[in-house]
Tab-separated table of C-alpha atoms in Angstrom:
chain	number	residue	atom	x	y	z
A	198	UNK	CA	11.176	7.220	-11.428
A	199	UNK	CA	12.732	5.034	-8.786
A	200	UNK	CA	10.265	2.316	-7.746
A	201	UNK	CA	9.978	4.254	-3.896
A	202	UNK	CA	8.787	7.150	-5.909
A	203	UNK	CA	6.403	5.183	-7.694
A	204	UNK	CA	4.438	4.082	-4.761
A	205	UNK	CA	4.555	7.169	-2.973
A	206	UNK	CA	3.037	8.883	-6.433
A	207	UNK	CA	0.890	5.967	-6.703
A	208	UNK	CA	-0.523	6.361	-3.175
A	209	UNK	CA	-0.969	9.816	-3.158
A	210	UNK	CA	-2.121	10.196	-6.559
A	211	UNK	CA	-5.433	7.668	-5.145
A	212	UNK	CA	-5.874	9.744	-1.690
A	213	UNK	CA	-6.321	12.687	-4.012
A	214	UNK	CA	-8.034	10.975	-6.898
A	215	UNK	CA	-10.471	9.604	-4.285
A	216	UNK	CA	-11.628	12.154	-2.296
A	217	UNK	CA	-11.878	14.222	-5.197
A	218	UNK	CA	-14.482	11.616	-6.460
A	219	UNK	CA	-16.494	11.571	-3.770
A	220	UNK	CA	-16.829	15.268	-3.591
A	221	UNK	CA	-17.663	14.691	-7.842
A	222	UNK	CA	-19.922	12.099	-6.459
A	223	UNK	CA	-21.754	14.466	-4.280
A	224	UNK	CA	-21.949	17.626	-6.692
A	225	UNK	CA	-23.550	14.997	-9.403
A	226	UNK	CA	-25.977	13.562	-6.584
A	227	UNK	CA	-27.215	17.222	-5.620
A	228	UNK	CA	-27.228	17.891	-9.556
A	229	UNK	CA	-29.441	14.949	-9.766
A	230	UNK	CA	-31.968	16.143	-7.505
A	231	UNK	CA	-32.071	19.763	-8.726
A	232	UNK	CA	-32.548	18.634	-11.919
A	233	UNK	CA	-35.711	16.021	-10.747
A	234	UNK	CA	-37.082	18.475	-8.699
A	235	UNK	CA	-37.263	21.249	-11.706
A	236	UNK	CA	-38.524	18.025	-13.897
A	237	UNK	CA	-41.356	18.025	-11.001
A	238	UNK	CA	-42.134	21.953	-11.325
A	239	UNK	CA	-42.557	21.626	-15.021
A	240	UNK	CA	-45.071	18.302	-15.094
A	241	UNK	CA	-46.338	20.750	-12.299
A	242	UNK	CA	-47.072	23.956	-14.276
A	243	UNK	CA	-47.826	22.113	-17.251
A	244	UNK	CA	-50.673	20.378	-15.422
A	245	UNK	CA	-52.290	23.624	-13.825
A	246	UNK	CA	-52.000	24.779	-17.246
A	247	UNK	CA	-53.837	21.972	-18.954
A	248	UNK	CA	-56.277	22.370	-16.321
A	249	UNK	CA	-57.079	25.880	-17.758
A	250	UNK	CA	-57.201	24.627	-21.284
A	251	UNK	CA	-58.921	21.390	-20.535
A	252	UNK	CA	-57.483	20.443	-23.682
A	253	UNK	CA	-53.930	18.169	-23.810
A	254	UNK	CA	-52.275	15.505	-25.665
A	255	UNK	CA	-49.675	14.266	-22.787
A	256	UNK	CA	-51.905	14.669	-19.668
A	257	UNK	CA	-55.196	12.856	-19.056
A	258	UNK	CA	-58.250	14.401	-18.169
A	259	UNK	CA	-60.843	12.806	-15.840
A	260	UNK	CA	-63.180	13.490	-12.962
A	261	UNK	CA	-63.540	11.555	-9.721
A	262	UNK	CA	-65.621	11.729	-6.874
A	263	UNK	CA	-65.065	14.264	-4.130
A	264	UNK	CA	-63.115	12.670	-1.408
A	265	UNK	CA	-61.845	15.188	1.993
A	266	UNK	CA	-58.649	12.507	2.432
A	267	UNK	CA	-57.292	14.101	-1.061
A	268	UNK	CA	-56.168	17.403	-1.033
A	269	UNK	CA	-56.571	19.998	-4.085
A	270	UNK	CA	-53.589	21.409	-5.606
A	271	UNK	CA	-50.968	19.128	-4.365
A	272	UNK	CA	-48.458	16.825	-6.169
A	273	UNK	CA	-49.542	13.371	-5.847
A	274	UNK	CA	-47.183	10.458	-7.437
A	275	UNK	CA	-48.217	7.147	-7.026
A	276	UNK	CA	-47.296	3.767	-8.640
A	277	UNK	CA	-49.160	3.799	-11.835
A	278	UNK	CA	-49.241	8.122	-12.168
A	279	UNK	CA	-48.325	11.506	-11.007
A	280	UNK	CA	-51.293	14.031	-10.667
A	281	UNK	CA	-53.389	16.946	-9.339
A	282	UNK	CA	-56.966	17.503	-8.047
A	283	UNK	CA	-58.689	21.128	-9.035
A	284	UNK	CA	-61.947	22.039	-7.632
A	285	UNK	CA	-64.710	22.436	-10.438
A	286	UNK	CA	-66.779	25.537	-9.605
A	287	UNK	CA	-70.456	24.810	-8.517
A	288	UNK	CA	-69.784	21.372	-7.675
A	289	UNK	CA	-68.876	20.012	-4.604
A	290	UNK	CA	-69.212	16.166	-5.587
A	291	UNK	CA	-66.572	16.150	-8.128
A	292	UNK	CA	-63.176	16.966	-8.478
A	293	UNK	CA	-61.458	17.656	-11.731
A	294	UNK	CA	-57.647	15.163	-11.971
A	295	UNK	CA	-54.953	15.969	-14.339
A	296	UNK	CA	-52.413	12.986	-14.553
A	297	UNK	CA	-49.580	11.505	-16.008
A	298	UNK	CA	-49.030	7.820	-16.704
A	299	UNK	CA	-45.676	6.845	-14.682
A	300	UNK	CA	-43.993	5.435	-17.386
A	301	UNK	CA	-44.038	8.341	-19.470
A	302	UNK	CA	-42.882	9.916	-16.156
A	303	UNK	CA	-40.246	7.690	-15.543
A	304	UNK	CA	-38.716	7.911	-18.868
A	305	UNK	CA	-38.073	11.277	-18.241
A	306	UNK	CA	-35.791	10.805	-15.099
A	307	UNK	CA	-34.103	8.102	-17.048
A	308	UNK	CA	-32.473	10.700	-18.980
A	309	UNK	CA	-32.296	12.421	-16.286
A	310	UNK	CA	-29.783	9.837	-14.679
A	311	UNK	CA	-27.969	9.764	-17.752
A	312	UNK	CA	-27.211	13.341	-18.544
A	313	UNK	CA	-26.172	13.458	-14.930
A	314	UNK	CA	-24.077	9.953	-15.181
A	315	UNK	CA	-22.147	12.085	-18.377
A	316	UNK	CA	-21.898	14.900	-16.565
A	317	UNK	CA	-20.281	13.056	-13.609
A	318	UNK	CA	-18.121	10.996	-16.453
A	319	UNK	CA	-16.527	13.923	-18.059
A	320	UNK	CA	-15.860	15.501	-14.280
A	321	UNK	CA	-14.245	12.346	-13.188
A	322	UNK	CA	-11.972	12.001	-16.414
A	323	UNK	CA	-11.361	15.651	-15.548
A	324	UNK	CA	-10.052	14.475	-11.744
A	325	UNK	CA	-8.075	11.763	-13.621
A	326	UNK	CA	-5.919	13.946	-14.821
A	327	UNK	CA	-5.783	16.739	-12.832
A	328	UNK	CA	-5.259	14.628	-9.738
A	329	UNK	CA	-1.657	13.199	-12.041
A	330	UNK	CA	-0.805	16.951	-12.240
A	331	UNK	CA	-1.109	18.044	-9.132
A	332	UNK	CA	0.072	14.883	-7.352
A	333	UNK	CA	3.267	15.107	-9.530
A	334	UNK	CA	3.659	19.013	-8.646
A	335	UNK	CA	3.009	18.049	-4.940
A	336	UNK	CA	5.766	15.008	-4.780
A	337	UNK	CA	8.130	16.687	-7.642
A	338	UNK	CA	10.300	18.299	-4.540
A	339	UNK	CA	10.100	14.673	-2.546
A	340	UNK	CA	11.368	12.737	-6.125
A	341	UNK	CA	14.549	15.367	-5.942
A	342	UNK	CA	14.799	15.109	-2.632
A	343	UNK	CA	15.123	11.249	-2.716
A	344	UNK	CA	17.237	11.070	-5.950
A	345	UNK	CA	19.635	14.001	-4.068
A	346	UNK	CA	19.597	11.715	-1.130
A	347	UNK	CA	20.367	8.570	-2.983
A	348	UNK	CA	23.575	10.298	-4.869
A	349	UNK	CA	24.882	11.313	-1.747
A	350	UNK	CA	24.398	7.436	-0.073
A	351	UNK	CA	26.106	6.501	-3.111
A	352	UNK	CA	29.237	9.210	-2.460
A	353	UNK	CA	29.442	8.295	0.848
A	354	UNK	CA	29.498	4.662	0.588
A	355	UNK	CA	31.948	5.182	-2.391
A	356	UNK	CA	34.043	6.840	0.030
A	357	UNK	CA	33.929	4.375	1.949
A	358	UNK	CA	36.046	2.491	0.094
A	359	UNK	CA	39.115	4.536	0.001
A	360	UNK	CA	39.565	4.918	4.670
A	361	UNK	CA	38.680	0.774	4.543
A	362	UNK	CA	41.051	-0.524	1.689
A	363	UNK	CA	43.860	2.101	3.310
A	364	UNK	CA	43.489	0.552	6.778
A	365	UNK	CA	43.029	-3.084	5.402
A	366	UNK	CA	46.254	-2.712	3.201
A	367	UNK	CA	48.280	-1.638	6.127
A	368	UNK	CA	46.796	-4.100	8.288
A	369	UNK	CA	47.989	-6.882	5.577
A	370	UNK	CA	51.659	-4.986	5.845
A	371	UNK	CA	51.988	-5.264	9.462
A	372	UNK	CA	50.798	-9.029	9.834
A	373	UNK	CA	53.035	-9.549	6.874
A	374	UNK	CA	56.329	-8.208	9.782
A	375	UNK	CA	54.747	-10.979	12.001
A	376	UNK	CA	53.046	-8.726	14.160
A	377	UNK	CA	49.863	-10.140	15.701
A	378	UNK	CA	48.444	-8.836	18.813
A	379	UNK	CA	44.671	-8.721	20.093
A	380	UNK	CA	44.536	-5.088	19.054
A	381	UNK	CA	44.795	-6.103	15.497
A	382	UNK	CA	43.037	-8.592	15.653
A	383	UNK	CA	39.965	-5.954	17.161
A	384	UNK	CA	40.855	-4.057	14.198
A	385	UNK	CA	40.330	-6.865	11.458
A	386	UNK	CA	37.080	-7.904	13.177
A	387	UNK	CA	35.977	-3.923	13.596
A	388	UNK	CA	36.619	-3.281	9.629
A	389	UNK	CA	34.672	-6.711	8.954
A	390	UNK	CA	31.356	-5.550	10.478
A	391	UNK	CA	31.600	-2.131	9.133
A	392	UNK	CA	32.118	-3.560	5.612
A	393	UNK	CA	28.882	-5.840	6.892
A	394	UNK	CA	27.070	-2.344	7.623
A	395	UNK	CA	28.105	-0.941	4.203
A	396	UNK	CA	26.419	-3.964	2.705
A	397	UNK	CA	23.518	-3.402	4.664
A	398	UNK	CA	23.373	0.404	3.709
A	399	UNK	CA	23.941	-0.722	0.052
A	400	UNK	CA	21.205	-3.304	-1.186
A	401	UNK	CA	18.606	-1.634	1.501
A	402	UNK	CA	18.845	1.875	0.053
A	403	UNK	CA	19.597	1.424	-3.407
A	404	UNK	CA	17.832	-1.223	-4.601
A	405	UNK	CA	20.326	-3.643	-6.483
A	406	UNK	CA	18.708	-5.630	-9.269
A	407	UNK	CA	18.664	-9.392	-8.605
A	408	UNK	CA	21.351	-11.801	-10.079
A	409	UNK	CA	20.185	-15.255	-9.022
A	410	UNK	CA	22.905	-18.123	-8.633
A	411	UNK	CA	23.905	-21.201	-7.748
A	412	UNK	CA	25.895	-21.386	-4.541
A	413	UNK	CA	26.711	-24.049	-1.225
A	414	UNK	CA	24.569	-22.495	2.064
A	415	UNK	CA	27.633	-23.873	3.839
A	416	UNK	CA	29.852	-20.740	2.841
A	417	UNK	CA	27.976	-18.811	3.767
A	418	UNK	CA	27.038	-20.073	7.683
A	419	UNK	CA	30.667	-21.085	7.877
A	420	UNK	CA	31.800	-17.770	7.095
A	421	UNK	CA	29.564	-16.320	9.337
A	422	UNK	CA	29.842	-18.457	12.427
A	423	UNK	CA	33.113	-17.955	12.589
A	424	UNK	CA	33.548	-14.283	12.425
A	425	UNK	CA	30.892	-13.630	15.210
A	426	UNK	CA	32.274	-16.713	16.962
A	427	UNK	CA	35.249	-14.284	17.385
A	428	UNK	CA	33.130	-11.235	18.554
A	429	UNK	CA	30.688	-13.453	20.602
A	430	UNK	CA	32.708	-16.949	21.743
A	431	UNK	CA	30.040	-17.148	24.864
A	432	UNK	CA	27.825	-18.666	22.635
A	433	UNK	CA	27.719	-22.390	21.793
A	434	UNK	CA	26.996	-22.976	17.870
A	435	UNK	CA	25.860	-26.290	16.310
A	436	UNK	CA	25.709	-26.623	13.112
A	437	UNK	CA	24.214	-29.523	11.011
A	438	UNK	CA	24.233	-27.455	7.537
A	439	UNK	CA	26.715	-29.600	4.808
A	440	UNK	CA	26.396	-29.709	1.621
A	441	UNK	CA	23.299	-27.933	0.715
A	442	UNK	CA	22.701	-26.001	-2.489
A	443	UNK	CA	20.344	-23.253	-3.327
A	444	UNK	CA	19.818	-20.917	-6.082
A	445	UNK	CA	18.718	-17.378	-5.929
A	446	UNK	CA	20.723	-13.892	-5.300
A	447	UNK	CA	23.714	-15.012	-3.294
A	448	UNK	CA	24.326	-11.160	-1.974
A	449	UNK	CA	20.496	-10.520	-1.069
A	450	UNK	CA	20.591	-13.725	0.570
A	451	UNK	CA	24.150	-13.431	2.400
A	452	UNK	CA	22.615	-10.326	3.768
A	453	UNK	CA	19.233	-12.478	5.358
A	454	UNK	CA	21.938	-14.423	7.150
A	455	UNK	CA	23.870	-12.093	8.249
A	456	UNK	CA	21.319	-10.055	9.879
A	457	UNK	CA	19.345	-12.881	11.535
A	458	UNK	CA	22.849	-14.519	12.748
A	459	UNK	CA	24.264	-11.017	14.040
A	460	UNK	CA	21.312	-10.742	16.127
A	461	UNK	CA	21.095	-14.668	17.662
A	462	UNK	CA	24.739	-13.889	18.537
A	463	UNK	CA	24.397	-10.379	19.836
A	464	UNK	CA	21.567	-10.462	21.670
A	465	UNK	CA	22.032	-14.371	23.312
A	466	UNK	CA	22.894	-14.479	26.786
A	467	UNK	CA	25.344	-15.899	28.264
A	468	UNK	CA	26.599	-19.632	27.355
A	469	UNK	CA	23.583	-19.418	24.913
A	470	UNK	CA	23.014	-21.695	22.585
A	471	UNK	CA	22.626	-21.323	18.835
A	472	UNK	CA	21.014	-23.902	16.544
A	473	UNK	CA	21.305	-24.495	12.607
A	474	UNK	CA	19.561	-27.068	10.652
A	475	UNK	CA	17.781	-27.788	7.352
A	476	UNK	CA	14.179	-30.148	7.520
A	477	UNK	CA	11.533	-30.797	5.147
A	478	UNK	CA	12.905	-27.709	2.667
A	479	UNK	CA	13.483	-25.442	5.669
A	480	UNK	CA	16.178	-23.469	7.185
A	481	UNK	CA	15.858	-23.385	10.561
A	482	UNK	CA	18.016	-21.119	13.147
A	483	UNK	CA	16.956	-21.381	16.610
A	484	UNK	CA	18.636	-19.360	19.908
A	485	UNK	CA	18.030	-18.284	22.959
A	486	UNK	CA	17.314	-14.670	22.346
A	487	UNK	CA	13.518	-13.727	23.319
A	488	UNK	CA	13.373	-10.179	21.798
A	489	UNK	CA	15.009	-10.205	18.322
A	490	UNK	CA	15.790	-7.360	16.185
A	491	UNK	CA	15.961	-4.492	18.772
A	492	UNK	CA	18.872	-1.828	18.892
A	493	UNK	CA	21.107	-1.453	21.404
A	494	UNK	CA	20.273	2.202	21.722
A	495	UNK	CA	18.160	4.810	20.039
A	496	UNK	CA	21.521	5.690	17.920
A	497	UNK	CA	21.396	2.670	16.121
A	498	UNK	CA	20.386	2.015	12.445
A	499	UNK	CA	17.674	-0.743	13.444
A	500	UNK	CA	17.506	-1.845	9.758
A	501	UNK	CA	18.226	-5.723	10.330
A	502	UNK	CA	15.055	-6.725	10.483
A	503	UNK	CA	14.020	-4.662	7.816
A	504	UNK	CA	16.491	-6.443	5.409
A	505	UNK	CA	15.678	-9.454	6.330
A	506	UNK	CA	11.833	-8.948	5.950
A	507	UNK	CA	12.520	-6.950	2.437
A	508	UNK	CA	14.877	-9.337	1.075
A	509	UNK	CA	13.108	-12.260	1.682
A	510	UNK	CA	9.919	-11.104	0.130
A	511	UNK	CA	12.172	-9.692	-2.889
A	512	UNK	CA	13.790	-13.561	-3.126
A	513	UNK	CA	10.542	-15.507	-2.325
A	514	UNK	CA	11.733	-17.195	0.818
A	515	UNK	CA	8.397	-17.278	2.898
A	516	UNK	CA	9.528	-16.384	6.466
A	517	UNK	CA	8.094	-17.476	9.880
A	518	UNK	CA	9.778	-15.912	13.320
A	519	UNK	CA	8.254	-17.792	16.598
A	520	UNK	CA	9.526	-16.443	19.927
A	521	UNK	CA	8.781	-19.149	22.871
A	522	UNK	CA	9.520	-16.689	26.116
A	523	UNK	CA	12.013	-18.078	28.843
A	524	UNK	CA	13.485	-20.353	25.714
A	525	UNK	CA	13.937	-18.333	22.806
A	526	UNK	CA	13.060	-17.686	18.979
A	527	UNK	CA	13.005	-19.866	15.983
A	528	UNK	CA	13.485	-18.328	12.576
A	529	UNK	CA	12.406	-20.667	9.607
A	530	UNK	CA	13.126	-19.583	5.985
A	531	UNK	CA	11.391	-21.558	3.617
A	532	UNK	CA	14.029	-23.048	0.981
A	533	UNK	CA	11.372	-24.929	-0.982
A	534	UNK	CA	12.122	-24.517	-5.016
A	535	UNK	CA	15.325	-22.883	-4.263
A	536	UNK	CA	17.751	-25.989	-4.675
A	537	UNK	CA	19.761	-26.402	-7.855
């Protein structure tokens, strides 16, 4: 099962395993209180009976002085015993008392609790497993849904491949004539940041496994600067990264850059400026952007900040966004144990 799978099964399997609990809880609460108050009816009958026999073993038999507070015939439980009253004919001063001693009383609902605790036991092992079986039948047409869905993302971006390497080929042939104009230029920067949005598409949906290494961060802002210097050249970039090496996933973290830098260029206004720095174990980008990872329009994929928030969890680089309005927003990934 792919791990998106797992927590939706996961998840689902406890919203079902739960409330089928409670309502387990419930039954064996109700159960517990039938099975007290038929406890109650039997000390009951058992009592009126030994009041016939005056003769008994369990119950106590004793006489006490007629009192109009107590009533005859009723169940009385106090502290130290349950009992009745029974009027003794041709007296009116006494009253005849069958009782129990609590303990003896209390043992009894003990096992009570626990036949009912056993009960509840074996229905909640039975929940266990029916909640796995139904959860499973219940997501088993999501799980091929996703895993149809995930071939296909795979087709497509492996078709990909074929359109991009045709046009970048015969891009190559036609520079190679010495022909250079702005329109193909437009169409070396357009195949760039669709081969950006195929990387995107690729470690966000199908979850690459890590492959940590070490690398210079300079490449990588470098590289990037200067391609959406071309889209963007309205914004002013200084850079004070040189030098520095980290280690972890170089593609995972190529993408975190990518995404915030797309966005401080995209979204900066006019003669913006864009700053990049590294202090006390931190990299730091700050802009002039106030509202960061929005789309354009409601047609766009809107997954940068996504990938950035995913990946840097994934990589453990601790990330801290602070927007300032009428200045701009500071993005600070934390770098600390990363150097090699």
């Amino acid at each position: 099962m792919s791990s998106v799978f797992k927590r939706i099964f996961i998840i689902g399997f406890l919203i079902f395993f739960l409330l089928q609990s409670v309502f387990v809880a419930i039954i064996a609460y109700k159960n517990y209180k039938e099975y007290k108050y038929q406890y109650d009816l039997f000390i009951r009958s058992k009592i009126e009976l030994t009041s016939y026999k005056l003769k008994s073993d369990t119950y106590k038999i004793s006489f006490i002085k007629a009192d109009p507070k107590l009533k005859l015939l009723k169940f009385y439980k106090t502290d130290k015993e349950i009992f009745m009253l029974f009027k003794i004919p041709f007296s009116k001063k006494f009253y005849l008392k069958i009782s129990l001693p609590i303990d003896k009383y209390n043992h009894q609902i003990e096992k009570i609790k626990m036949r009912v605790f056993r009960e509840f036991m074996i229905y909640i092992v039975g929940v266990f497993f029916l909640s796995i079986v139904f959860t499973f039948i219940l997501l088993l047409p999501i799980k091929k849904a996703y895993e149809l869905n995930e071939v296909f993302i795979k087709d497509i971006l492996h078709d990909f491949n074929t359109p991009i390497s045709s046009i970048r080929i015969n891009l190559y042939l036609l520079k190679k004539l010495n022909i250079e104009n702005k329109y193909l230029k437009n169409i070396d920067l357009a195949i760039k940041i669709i081969l950006n949005l195929e990387q995107n598409l690729k470690l966000y949906l199908l979850n690459q496994k890590q492959k940590p290494e070490c690398f210079l961060l300079d490449n990588i802002i470098n590289e990037k600067i200067d391609f959406y210097s071309q889209l963007y050249p309205y914004v002013k970039v200084i850079n004070h990264i040189k030098g520095i090496k980290i280690y972890t996933d170089k593609f995972a973290f190529e993408r975190i850059i990518d995404n915030i830098l797309s966005n401080a260029f995209k979204y900066n206004k006019k003669n913006g400026m864009l700053h990049i720095c590294k202090k006390w174990d931190c990299l730091i980008i700050k802009d002039n952007v106030f509202k960061k990872f929005y789309k354009e329009n409601e047609r766009g994929l809107g997954i940068g900040l996504n990938i950035v928030y995913k990946f840097s969890k994934m990589l453990k680089i601790p990330l801290i966004l602070r927007s300032i309005p009428k200045k701009g927003t500071t993005v600070i990934l934390d770098l600390k144990n990363k150097s090699c």
